[in-house]
Coordinates of N, CA and C in Angstrom, one line a residue:
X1 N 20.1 -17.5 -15.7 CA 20.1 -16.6 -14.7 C 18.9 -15.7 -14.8
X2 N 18.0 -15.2 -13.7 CA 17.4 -14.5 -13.5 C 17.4 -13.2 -13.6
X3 N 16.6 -12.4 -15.1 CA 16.8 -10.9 -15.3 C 15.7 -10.1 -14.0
X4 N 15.3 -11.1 -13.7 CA 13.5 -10.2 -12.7 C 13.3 -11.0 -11.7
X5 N 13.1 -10.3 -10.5 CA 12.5 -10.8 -9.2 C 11.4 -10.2 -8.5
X6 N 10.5 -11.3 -8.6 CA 8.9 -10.7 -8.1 C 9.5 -11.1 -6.2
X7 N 9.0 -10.5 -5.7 CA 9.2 -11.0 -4.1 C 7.4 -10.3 -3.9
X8 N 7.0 -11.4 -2.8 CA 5.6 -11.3 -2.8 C 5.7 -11.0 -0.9
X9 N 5.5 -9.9 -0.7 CA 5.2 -10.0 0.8 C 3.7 -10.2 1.3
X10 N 3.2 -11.1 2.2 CA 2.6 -10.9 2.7 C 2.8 -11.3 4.6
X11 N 1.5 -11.4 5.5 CA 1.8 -11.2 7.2 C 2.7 -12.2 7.4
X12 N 2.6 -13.2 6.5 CA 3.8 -14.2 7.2 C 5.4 -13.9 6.7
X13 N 5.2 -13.3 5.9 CA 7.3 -14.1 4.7 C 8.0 -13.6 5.8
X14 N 8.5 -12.7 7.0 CA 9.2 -12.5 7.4 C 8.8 -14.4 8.6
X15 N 8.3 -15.0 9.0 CA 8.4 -16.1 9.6 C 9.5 -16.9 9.0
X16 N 9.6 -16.9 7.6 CA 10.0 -17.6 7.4 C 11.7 -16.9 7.2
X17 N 12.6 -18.0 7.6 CA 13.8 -17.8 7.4 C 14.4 -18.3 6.2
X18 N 13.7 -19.6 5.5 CA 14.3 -19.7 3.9 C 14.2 -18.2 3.1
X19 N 12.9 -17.5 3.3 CA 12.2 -16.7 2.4 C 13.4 -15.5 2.6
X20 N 13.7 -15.4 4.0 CA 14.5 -13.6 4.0 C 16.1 -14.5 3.8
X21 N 16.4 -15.2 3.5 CA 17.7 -15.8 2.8 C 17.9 -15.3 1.6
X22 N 16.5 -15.8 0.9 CA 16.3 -15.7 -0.7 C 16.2 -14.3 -0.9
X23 N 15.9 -13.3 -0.1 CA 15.6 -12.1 0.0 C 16.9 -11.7 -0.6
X24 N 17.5 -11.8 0.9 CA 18.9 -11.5 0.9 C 19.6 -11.7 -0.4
X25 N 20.2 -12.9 -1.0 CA 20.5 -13.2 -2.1 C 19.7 -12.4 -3.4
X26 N 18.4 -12.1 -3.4 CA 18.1 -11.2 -4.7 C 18.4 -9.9 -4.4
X27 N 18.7 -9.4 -3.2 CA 19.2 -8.0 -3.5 C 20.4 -7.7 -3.3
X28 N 21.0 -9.1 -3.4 CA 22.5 -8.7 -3.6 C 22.9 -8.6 -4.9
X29 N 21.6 -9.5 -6.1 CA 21.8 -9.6 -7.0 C 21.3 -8.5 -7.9
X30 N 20.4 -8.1 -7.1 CA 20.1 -6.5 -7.7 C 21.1 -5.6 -7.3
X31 N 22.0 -5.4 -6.7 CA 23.5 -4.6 -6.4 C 24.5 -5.0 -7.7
X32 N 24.4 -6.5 -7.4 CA 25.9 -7.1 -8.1 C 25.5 -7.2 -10.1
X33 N 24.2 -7.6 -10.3 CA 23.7 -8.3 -11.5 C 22.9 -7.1 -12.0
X34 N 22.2 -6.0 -11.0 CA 21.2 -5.0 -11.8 C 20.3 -5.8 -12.3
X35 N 19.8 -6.5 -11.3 CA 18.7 -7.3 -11.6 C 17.5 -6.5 -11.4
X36 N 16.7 -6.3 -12.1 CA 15.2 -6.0 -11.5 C 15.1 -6.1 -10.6
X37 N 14.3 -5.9 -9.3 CA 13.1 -6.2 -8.3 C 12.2 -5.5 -8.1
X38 N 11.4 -6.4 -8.4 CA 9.7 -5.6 -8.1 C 9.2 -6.4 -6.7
X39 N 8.3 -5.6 -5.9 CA 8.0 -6.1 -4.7 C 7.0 -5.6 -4.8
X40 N 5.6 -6.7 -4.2 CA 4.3 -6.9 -4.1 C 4.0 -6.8 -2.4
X41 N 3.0 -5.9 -2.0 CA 2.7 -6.3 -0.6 C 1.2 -6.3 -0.8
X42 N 1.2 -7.8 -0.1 CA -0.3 -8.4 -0.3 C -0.5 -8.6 1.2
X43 N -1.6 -7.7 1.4 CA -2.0 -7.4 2.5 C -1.1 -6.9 3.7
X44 N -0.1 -6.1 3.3 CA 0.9 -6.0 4.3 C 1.0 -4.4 3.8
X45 N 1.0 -3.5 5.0 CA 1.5 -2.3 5.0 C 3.1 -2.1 4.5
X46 N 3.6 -1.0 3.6 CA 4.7 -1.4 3.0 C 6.0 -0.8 4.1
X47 N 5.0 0.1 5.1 CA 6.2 0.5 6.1 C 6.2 -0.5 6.9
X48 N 5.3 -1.5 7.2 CA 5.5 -2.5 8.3 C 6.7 -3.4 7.6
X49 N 6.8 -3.5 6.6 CA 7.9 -4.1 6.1 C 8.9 -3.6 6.4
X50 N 8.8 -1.8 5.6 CA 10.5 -1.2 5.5 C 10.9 -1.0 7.0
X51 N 10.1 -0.7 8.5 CA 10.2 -0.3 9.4 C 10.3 -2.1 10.4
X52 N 9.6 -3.2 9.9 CA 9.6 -4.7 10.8 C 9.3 -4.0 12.1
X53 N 7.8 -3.7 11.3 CA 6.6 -3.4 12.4 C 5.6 -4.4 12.3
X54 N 4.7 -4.2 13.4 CA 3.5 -5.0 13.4 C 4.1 -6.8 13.1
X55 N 3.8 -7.6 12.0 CA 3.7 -9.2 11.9 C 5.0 -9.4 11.5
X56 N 6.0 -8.4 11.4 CA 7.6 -8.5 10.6 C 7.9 -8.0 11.8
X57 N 7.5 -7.0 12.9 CA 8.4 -6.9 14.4 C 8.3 -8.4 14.8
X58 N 6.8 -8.9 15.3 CA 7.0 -10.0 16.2 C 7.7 -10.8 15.3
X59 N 8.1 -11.3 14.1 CA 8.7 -12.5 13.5 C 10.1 -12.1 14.2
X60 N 10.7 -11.2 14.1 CA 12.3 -10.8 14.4 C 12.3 -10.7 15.6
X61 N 11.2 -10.4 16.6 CA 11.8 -11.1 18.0 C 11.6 -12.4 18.1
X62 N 11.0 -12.8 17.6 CA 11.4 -14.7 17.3 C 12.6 -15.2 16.8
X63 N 13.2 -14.5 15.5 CA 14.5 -14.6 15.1 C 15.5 -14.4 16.1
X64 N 15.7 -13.0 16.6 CA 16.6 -12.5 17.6 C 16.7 -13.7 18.7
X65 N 15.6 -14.5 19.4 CA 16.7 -15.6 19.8 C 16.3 -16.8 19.2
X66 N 16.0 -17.4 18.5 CA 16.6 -18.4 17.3 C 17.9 -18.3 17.1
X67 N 18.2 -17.0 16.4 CA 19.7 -16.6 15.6 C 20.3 -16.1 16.7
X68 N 19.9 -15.7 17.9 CA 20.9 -15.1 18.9 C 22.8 -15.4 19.1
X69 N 23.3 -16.9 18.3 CA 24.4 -16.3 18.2 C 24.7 -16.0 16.4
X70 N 23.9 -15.6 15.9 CA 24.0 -15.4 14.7 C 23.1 -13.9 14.1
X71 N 23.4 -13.1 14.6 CA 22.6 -11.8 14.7 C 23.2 -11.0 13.5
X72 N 24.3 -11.3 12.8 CA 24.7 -10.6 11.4 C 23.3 -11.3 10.3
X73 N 23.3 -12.6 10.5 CA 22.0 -13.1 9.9 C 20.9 -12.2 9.9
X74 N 20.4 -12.0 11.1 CA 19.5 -11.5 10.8 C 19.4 -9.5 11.0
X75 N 20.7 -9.5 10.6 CA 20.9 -7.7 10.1 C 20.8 -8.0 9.1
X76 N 21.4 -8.9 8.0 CA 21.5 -8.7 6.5 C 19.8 -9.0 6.5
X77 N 18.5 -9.9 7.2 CA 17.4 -10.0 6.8 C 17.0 -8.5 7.0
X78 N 17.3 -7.9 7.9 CA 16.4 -6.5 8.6 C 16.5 -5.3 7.3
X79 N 18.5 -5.7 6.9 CA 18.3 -4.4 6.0 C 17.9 -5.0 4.4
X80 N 18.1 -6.0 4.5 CA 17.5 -6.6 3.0 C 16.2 -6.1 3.0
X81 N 15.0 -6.5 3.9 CA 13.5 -6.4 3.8 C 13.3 -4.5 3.9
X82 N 14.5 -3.6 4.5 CA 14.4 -2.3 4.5 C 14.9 -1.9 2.6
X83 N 15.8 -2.5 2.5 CA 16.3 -2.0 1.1 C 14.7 -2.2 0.1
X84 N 14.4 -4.0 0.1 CA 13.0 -4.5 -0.8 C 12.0 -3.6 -0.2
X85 N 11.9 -3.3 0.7 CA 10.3 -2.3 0.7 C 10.8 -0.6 0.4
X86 N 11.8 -0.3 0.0 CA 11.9 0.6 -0.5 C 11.5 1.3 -1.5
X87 N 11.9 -0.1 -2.3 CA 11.8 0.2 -3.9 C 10.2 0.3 -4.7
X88 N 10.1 0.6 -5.4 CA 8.7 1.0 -6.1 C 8.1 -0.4 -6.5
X89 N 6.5 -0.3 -5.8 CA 6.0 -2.1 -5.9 C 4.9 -1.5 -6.3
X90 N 3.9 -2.9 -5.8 CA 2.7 -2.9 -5.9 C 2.0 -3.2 -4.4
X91 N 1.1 -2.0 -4.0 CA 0.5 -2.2 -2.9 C -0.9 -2.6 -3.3
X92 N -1.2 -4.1 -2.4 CA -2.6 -4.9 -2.7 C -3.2 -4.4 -1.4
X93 N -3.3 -3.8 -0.6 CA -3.9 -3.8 0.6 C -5.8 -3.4 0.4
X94 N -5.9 -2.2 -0.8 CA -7.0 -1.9 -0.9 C -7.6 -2.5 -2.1
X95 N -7.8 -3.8 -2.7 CA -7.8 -3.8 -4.0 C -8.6 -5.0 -3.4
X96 N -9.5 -5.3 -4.3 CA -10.9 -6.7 -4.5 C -10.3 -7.9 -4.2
X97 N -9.2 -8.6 -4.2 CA -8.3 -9.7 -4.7 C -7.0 -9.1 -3.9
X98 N -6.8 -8.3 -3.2 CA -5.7 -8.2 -1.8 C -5.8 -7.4 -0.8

């Protein structure tokens, strides 16, 4: 089992719906296990994350009707990615290499 989870945001991860699954699942495991999470935003503003603004709004109006009859789905994605951009990361936005 996994003591540590790196989650790597960048403009795409909210497209993907395997990725905010996995999301989901490590911060439940950071609730249930006191797992670590560190969160990396590589090229991504960290409030566009905590807030699913800008490339993480448009992905969830794409979800909202994908999942339209499945919208608990994508509450647990909305507050999972608010819980993960909470926590103390690493912001690459200004840096040579992000």
């Amino acid at each position: 089992m996994s003591r540590i989870s790196v989650i790597v945001f960048s403009r795409s991860y909210a497209n993907s719906s395997w990725c905010l699954d996995e999301l989901v699942k490590i911060m439940e495991c950071k609730r249930t296990l006191r797992q670590m999470v560190f969160p990396i935003f590589y090229d991504v503003d960290p409030s566009d994350v905590r807030k699913q603004t800008d490339s993480f709004g448009e992905a969830f109006v794409k979800h909202a009707d994908r999942f339209l009859l499945d919208m608990d789905k994508v509450l647990r994605w909305r507050s999972a990615l608010t819980e993960a951009a909470t926590l103390s990361g690493w912001d690459l936005r200004n840096t040579a290499d992000g």
